[in-house]
PDB file of C-alpha atoms in Angstrom:
ATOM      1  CA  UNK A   1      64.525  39.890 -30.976  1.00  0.00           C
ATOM      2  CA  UNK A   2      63.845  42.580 -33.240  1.00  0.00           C
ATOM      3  CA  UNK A   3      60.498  43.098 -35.249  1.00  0.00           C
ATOM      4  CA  UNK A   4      60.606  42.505 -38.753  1.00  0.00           C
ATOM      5  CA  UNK A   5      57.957  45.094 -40.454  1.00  0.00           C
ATOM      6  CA  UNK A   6      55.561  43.457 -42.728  1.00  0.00           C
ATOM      7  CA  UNK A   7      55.427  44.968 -46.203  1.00  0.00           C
ATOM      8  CA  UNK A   8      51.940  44.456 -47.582  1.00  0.00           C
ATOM      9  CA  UNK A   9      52.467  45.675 -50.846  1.00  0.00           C
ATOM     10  CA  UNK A  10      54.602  42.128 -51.282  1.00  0.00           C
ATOM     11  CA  UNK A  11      51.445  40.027 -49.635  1.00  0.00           C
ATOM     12  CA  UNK A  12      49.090  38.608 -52.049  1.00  0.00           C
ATOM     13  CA  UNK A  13      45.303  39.645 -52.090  1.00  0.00           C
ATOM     14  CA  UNK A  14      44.100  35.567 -51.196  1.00  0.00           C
ATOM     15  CA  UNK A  15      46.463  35.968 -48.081  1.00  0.00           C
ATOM     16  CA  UNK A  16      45.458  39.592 -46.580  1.00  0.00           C
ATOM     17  CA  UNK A  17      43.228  37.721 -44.211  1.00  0.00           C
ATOM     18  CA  UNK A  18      45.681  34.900 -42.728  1.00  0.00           C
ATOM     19  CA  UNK A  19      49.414  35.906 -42.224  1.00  0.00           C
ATOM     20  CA  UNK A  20      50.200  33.071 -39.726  1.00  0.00           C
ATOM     21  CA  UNK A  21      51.886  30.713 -42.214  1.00  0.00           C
ATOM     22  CA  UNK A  22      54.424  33.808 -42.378  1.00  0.00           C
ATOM     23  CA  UNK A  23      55.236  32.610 -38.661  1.00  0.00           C
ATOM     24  CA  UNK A  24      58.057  30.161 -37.237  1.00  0.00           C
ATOM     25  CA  UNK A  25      55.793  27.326 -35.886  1.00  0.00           C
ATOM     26  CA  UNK A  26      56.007  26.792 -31.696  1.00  0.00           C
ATOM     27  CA  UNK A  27      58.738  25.241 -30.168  1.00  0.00           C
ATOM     28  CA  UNK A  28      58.739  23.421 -26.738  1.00  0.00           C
ATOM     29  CA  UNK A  29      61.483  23.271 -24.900  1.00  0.00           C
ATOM     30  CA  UNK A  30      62.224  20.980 -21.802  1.00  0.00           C
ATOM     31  CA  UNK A  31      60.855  20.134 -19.265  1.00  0.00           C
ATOM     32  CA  UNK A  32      64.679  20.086 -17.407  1.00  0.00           C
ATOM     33  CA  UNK A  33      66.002  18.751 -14.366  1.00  0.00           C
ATOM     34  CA  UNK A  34      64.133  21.294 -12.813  1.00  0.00           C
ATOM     35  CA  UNK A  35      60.981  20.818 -14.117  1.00  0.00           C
ATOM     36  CA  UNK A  36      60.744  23.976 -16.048  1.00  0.00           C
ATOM     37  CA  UNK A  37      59.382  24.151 -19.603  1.00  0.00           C
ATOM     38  CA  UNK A  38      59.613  26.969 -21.977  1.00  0.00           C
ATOM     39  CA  UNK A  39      57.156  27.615 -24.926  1.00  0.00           C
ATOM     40  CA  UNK A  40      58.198  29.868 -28.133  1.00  0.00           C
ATOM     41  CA  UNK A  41      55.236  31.023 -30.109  1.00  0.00           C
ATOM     42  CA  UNK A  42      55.263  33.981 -32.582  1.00  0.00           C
ATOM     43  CA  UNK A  43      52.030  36.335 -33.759  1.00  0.00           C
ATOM     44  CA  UNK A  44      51.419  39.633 -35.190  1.00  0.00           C
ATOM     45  CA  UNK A  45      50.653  42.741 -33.035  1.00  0.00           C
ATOM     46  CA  UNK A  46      47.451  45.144 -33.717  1.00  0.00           C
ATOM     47  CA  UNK A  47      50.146  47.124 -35.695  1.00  0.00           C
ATOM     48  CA  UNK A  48      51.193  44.346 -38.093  1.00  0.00           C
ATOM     49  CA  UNK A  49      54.409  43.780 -36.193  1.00  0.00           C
ATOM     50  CA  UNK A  50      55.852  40.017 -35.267  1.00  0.00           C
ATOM     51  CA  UNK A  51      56.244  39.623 -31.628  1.00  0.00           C
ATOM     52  CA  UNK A  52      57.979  36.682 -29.534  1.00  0.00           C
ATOM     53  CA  UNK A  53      56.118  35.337 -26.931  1.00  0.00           C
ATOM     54  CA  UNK A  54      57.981  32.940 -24.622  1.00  0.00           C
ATOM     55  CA  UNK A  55      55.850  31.304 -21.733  1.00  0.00           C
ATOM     56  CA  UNK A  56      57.700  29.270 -18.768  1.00  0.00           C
ATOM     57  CA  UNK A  57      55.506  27.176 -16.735  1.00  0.00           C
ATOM     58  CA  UNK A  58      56.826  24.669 -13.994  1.00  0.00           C
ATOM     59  CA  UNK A  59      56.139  20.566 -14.247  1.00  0.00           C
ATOM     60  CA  UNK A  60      55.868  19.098 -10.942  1.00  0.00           C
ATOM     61  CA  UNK A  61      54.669  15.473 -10.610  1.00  0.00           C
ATOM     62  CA  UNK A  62      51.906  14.497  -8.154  1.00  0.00           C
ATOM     63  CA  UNK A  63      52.402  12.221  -5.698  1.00  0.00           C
ATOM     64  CA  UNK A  64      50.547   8.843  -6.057  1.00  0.00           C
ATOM     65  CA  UNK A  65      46.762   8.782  -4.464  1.00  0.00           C
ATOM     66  CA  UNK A  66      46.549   6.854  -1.243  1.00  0.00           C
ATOM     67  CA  UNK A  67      43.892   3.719  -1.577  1.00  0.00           C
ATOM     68  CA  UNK A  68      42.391   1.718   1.280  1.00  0.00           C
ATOM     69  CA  UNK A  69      43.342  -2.127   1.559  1.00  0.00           C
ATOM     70  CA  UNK A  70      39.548  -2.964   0.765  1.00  0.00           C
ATOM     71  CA  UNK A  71      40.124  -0.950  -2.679  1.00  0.00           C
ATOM     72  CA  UNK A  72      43.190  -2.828  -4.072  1.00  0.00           C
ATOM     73  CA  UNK A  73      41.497  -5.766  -3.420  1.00  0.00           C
ATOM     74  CA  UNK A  74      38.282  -4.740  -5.176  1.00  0.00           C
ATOM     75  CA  UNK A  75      40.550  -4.024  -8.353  1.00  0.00           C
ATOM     76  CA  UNK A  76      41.899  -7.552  -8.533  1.00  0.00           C
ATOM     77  CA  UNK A  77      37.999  -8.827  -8.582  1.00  0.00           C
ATOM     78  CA  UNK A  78      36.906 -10.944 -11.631  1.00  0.00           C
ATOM     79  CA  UNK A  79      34.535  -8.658 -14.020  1.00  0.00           C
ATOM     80  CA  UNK A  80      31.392  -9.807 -15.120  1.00  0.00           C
ATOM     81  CA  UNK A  81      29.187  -8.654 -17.493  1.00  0.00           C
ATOM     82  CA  UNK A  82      29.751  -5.682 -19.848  1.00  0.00           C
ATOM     83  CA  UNK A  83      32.448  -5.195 -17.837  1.00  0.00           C
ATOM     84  CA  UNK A  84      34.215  -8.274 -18.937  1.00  0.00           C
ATOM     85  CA  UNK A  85      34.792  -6.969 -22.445  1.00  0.00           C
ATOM     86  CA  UNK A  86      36.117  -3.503 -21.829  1.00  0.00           C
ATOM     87  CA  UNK A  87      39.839  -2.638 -22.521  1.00  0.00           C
ATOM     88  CA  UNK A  88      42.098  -1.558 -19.931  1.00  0.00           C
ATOM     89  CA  UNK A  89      41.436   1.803 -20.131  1.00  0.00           C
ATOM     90  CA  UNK A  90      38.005   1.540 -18.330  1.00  0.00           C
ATOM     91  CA  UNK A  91      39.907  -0.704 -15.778  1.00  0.00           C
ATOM     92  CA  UNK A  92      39.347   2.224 -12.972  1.00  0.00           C
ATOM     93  CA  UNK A  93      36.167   3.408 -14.270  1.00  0.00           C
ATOM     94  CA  UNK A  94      32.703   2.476 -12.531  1.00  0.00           C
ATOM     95  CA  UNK A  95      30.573   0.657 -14.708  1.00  0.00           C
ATOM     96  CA  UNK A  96      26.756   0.595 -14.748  1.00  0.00           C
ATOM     97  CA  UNK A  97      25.770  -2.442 -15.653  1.00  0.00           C
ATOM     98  CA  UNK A  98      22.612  -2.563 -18.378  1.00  0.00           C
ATOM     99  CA  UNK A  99      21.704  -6.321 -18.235  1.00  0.00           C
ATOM    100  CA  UNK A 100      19.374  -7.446 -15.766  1.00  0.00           C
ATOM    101  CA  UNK A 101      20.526  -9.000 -12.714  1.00  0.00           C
ATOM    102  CA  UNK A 102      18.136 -11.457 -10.415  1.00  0.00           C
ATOM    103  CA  UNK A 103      19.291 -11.327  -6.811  1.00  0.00           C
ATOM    104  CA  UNK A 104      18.467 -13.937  -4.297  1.00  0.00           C
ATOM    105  CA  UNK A 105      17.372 -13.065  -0.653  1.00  0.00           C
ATOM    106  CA  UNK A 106      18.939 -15.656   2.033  1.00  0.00           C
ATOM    107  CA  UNK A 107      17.321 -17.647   3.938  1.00  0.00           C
ATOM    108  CA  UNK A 108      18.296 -19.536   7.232  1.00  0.00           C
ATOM    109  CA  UNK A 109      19.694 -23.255   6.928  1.00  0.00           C
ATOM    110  CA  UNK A 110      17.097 -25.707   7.194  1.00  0.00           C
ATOM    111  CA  UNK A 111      14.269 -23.559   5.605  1.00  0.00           C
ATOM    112  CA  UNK A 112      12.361 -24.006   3.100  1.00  0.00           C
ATOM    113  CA  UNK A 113      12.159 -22.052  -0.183  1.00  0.00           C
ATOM    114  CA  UNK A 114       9.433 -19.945  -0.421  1.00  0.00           C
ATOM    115  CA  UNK A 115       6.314 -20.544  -1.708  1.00  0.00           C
ATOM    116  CA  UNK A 116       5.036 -18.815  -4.614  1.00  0.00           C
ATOM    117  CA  UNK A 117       2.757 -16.713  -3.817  1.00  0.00           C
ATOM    118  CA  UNK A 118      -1.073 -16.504  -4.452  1.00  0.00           C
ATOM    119  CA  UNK A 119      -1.958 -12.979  -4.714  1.00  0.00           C
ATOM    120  CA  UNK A 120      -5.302 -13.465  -6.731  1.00  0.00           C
ATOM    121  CA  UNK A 121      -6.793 -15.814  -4.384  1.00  0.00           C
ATOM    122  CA  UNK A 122      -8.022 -13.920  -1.542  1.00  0.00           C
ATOM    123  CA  UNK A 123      -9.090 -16.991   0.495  1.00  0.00           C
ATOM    124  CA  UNK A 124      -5.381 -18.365   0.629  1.00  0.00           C
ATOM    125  CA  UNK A 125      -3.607 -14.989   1.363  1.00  0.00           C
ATOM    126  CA  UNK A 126      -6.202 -15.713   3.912  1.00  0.00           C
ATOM    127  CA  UNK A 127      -5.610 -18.603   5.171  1.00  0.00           C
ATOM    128  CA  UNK A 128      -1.761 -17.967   5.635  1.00  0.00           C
ATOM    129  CA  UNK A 129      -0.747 -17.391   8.759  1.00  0.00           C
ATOM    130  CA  UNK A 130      -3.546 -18.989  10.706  1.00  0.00           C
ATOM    131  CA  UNK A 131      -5.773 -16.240   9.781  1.00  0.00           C
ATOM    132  CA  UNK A 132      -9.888 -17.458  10.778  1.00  0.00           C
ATOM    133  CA  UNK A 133     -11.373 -18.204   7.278  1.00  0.00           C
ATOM    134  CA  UNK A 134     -14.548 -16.598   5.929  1.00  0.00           C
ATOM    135  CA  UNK A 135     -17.586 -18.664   6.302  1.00  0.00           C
ATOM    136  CA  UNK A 136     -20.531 -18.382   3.330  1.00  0.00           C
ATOM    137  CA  UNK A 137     -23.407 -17.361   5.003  1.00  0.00           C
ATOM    138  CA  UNK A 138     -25.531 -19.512   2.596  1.00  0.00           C
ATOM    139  CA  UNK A 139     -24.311 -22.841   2.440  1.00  0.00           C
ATOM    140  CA  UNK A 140     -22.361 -22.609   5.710  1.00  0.00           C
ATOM    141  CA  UNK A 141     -19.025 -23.564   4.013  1.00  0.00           C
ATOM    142  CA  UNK A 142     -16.306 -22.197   5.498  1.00  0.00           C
ATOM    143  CA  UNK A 143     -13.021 -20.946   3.598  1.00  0.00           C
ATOM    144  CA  UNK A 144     -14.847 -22.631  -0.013  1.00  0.00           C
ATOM    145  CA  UNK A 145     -15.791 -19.337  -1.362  1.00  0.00           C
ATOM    146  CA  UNK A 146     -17.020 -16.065  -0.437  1.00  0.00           C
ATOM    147  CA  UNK A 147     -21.274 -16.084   0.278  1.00  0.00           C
ATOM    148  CA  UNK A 148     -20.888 -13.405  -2.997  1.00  0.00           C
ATOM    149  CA  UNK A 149     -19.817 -16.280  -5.271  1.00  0.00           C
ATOM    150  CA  UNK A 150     -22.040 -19.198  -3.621  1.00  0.00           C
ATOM    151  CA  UNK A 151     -23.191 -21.899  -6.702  1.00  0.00           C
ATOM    152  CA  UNK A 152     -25.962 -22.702  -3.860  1.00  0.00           C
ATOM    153  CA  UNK A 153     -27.382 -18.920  -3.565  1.00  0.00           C
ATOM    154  CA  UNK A 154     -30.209 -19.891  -6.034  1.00  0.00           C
ATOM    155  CA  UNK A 155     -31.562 -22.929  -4.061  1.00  0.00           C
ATOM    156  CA  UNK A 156     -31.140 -21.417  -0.415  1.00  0.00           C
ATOM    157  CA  UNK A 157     -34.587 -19.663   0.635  1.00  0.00           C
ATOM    158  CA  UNK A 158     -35.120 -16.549   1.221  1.00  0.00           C
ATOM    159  CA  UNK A 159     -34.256 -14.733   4.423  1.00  0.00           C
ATOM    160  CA  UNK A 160     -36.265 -12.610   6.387  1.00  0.00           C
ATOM    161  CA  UNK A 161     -33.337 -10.057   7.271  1.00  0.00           C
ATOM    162  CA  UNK A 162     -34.597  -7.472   5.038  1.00  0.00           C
ATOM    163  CA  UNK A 163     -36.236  -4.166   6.279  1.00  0.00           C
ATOM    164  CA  UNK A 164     -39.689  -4.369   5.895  1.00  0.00           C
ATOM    165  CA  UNK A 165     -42.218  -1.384   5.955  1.00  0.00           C
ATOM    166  CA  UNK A 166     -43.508   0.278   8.081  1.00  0.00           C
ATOM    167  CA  UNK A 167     -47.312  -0.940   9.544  1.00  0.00           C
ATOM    168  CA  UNK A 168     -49.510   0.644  11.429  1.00  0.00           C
ATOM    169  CA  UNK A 169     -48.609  -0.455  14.991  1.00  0.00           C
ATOM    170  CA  UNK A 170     -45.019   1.461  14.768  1.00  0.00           C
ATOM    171  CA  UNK A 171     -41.921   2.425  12.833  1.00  0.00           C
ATOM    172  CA  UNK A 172     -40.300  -0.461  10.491  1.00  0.00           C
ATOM    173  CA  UNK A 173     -38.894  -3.110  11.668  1.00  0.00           C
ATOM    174  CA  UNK A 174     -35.523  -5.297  11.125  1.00  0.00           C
ATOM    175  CA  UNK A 175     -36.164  -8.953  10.467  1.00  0.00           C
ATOM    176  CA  UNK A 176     -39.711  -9.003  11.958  1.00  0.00           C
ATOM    177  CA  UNK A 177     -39.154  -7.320  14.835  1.00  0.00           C
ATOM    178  CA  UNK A 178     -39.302 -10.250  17.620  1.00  0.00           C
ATOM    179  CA  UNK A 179     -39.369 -12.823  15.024  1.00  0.00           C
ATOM    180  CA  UNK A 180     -35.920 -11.670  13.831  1.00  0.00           C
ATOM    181  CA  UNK A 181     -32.811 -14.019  13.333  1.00  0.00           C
ATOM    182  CA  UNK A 182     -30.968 -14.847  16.767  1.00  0.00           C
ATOM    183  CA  UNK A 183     -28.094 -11.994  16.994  1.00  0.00           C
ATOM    184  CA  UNK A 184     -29.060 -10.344  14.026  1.00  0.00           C
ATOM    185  CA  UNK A 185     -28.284  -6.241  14.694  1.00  0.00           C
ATOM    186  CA  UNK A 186     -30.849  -4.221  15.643  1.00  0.00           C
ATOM    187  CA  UNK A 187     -30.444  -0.153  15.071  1.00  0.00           C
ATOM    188  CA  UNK A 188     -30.730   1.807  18.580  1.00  0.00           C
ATOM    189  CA  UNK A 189     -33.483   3.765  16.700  1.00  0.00           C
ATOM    190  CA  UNK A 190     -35.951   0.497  15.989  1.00  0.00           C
ATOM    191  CA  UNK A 191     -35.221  -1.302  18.994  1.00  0.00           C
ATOM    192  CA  UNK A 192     -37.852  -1.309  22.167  1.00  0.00           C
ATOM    193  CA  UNK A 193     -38.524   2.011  24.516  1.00  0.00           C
ATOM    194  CA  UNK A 194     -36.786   4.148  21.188  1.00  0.00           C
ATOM    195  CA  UNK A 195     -37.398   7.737  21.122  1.00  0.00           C
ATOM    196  CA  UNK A 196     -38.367   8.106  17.388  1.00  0.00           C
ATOM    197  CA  UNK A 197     -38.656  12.079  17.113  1.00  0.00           C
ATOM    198  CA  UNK A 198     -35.215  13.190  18.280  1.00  0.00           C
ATOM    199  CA  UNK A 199     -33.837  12.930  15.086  1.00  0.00           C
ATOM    200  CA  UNK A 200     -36.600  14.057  13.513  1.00  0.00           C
ATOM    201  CA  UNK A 201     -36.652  17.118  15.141  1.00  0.00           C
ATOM    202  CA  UNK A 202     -32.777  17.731  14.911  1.00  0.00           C
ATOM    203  CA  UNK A 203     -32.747  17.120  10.932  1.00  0.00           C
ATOM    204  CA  UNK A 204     -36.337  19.600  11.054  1.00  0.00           C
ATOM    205  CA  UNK A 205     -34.543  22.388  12.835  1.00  0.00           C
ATOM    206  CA  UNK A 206     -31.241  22.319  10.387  1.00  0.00           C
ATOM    207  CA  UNK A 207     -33.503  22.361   7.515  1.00  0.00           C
ATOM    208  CA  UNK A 208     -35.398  25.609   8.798  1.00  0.00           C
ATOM    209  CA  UNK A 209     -31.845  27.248   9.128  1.00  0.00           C
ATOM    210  CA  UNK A 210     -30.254  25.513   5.998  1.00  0.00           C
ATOM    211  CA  UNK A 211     -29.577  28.276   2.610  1.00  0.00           C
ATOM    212  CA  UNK A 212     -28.925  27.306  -0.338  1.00  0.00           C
ATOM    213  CA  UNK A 213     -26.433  28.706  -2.616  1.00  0.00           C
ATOM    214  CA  UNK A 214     -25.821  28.307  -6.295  1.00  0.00           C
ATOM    215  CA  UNK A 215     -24.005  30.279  -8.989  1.00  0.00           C
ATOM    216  CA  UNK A 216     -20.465  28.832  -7.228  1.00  0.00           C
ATOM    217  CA  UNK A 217     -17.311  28.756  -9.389  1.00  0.00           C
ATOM    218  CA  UNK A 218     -15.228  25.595 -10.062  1.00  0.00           C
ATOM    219  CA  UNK A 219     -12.546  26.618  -7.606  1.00  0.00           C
ATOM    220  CA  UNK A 220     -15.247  27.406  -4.758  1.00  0.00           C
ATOM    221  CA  UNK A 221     -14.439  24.532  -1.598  1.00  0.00           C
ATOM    222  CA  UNK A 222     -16.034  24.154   1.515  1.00  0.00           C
ATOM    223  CA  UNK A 223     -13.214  26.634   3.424  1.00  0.00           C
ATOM    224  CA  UNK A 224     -13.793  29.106   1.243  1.00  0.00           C
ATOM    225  CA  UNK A 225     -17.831  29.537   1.822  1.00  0.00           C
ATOM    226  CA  UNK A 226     -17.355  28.815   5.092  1.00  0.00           C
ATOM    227  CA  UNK A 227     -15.164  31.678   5.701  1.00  0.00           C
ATOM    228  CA  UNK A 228     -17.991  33.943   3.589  1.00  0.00           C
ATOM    229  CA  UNK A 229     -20.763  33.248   5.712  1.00  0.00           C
ATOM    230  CA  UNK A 230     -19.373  32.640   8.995  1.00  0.00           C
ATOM    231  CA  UNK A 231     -19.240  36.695   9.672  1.00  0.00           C
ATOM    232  CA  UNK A 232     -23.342  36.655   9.692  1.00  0.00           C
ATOM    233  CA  UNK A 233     -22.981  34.203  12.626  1.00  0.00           C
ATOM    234  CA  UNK A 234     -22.428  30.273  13.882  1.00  0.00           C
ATOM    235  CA  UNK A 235     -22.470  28.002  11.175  1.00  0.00           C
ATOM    236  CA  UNK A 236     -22.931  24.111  11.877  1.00  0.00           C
ATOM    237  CA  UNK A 237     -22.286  23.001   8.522  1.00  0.00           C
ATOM    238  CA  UNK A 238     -20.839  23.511   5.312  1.00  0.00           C
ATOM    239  CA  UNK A 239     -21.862  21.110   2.201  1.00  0.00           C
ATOM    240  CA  UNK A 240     -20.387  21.755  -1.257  1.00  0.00           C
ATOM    241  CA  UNK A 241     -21.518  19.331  -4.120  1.00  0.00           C
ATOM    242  CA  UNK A 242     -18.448  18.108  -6.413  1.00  0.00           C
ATOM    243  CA  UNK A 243     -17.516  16.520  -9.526  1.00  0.00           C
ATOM    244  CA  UNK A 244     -16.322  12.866  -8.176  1.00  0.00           C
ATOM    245  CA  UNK A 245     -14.692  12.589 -11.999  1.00  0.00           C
ATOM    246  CA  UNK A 246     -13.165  16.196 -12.366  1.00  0.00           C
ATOM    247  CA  UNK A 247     -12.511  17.070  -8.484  1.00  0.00           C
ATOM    248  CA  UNK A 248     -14.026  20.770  -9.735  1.00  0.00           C
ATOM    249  CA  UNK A 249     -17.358  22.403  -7.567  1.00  0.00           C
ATOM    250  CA  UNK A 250     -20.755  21.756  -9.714  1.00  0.00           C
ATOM    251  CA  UNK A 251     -21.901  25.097  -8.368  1.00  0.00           C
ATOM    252  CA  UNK A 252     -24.222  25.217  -5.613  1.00  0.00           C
ATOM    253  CA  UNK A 253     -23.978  23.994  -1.887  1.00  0.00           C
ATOM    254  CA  UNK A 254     -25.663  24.499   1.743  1.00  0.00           C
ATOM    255  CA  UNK A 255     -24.961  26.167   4.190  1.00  0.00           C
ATOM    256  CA  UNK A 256     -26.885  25.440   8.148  1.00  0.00           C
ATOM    257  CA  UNK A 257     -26.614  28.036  10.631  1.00  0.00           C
ATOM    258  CA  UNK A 258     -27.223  27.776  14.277  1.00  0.00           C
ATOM    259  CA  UNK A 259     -29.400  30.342  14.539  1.00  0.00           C
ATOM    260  CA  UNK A 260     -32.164  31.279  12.268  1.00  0.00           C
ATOM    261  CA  UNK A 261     -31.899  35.291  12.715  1.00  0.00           C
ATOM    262  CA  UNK A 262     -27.743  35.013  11.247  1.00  0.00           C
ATOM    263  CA  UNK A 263     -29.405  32.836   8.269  1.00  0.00           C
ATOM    264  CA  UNK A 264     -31.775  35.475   7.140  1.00  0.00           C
ATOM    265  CA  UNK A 265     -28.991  38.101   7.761  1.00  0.00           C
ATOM    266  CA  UNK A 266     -26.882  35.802   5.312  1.00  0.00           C
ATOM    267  CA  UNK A 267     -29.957  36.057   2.675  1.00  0.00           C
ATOM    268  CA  UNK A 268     -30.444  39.222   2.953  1.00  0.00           C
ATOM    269  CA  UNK A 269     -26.621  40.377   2.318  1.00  0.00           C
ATOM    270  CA  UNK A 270     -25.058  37.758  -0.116  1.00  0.00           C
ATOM    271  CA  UNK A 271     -27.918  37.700  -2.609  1.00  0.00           C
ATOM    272  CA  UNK A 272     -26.747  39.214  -5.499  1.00  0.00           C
ATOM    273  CA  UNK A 273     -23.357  39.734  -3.893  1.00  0.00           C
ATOM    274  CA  UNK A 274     -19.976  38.857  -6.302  1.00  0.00           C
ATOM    275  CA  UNK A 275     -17.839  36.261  -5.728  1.00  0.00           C
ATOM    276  CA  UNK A 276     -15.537  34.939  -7.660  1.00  0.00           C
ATOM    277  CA  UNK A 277     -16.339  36.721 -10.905  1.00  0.00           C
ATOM    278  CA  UNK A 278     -19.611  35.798 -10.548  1.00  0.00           C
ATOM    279  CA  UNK A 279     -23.269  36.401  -8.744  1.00  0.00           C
ATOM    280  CA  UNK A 280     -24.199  34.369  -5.568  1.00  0.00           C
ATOM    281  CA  UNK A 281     -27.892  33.470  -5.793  1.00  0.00           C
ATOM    282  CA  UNK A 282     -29.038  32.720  -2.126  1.00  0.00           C
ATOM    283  CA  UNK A 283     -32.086  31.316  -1.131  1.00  0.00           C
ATOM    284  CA  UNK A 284     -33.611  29.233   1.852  1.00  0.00           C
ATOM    285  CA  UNK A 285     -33.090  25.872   1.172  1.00  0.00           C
ATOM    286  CA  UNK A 286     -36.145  23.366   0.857  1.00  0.00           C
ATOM    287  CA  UNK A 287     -36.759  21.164   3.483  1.00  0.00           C
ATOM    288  CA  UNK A 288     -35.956  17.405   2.723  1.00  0.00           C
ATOM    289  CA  UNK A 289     -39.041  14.966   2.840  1.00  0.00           C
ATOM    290  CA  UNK A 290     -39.879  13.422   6.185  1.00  0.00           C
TER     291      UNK A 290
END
């Protein structure tokens, strides 16, 4: 087809920006017996010029999708729901279904439905399953209520399983000492033939090697001091006090070496010393009371 030059001395100044109503619209022609199809569409060049554009593309029809036995039959299944009220379009669609939908576990024939259940009574979630009861150690009732919530606490007397001081004949005592309640428990330290100053001795010789350091950022954990004062030498143990509410370090801790020559080494280094952005302040720790 030949171009036709545009003459744009005959074009109008509204329609110098638009020329394709000038155009013959698009024609579509076929698809034949073939399956070929033609499309006819006209524009303008970059020189102004009308051009013909023909495009052929081939039709070919797919061949019908393959479904299981179990899907056909899951197509001819009554709808429910939201479901029930869509049009045929959304037929083949999954639908998500927004109403709420209580399901049913099965039980055995024969059985019983279940119980509800008593989750705010502790005593029956207790007593379910055979489980042994708790007994109130005050009134002696057993599986009543807990010795914490006894209505007879107030007129029980008192009981003489309380730790009482210490006299002059020995160390304190646990419910009298002889006197006490048959098969009350007895710590290994107050019983008979005890050696009392083991422990005392053990917590005396950490404190003598035990520093103290403050001035510890929020981040600071127990790895991380650990890992600063382990090169001076052995280190037992590792305390640093936190922020139960926050999780953060309130700034000081402890520190117990095994020796007491790699503690004063520790002093005498990290005192002063940065960490963190800030100044370590080291210091022998003071012994707790006896």
């Amino acid at each position: 087809m030949a171009a036709a030059k545009i003459r744009w001395g005959e074009l109008e100044e509204d329609d110098g920006g638009d020329l394709d109503f000038l155009l013959p619209p698009r024609v579509v022609l076929g698809p034949d017996e073939n399956g070929f199809k033609k499309t006819i569409e006209y524009r303008f060049d970059d020189d102004g010029n009308k051009v013909k554009v023909t495009t052929t593309t081939r039709v070919r029809k797919l061949a019908r999708a393959r479904l299981s036995k179990a899907a056909v039959e899951r197509r001819n299944w009554s709808k429910f729901g939201d479901a029930a009220s869509g049009d045929d379009a959304s037929a083949r669609l999954t639908v998500v279904s927004t109403e709420e939908i209580l399901l049913e576990r099965p039980r055995a024939p024969g059985s019983k439905a279940d119980e509800p259940s008593a989750s705010g009574d502790p005593l029956a979630m207790a007593s379910k399953g055979g489980a042994v009861l708790m007994v109130c150690r005050t009134c002696g009732k057993k599986g009543d209520h807990w010795t914490s919530k006894c209505p007879y606490k107030d007129l029980a007397p008192a009981s003489d399983t309380l730790d009482r001081p210490p006299t002059s004949d020995g160390p304190p005592t646990l419910g009298g000492g002889a006197a006490a309640t048959k098969g009350s428990y007895v710590p290994p330290r107050l019983r008979a033939g005890a050696v009392q100053d083991a422990g005392h001795d053990m917590r005396r010789r950490n404190d003598e090697n035990s520093v103290r350091v403050t001035n510890l950022s929020e981040d600071t954990r127990e790895p991380d001091v650990l890992e600063l004062f382990r090169t001076f030498g052995p280190v037992s143990r590792v305390y640093v006090a936190v922020d139960q509410k926050t999780g953060s370090s309130r700034g000081f801790g402890f520190v117990n070496f095994v020796h007491r020559e790699d503690a004063e080494k520790a002093i005498s280094k990290l005192n002063g010393y940065g960490y963190d952005n800030l100044i370590l302040h080291v210091e022998w720790a003071t012994p707790r009371p006896s």
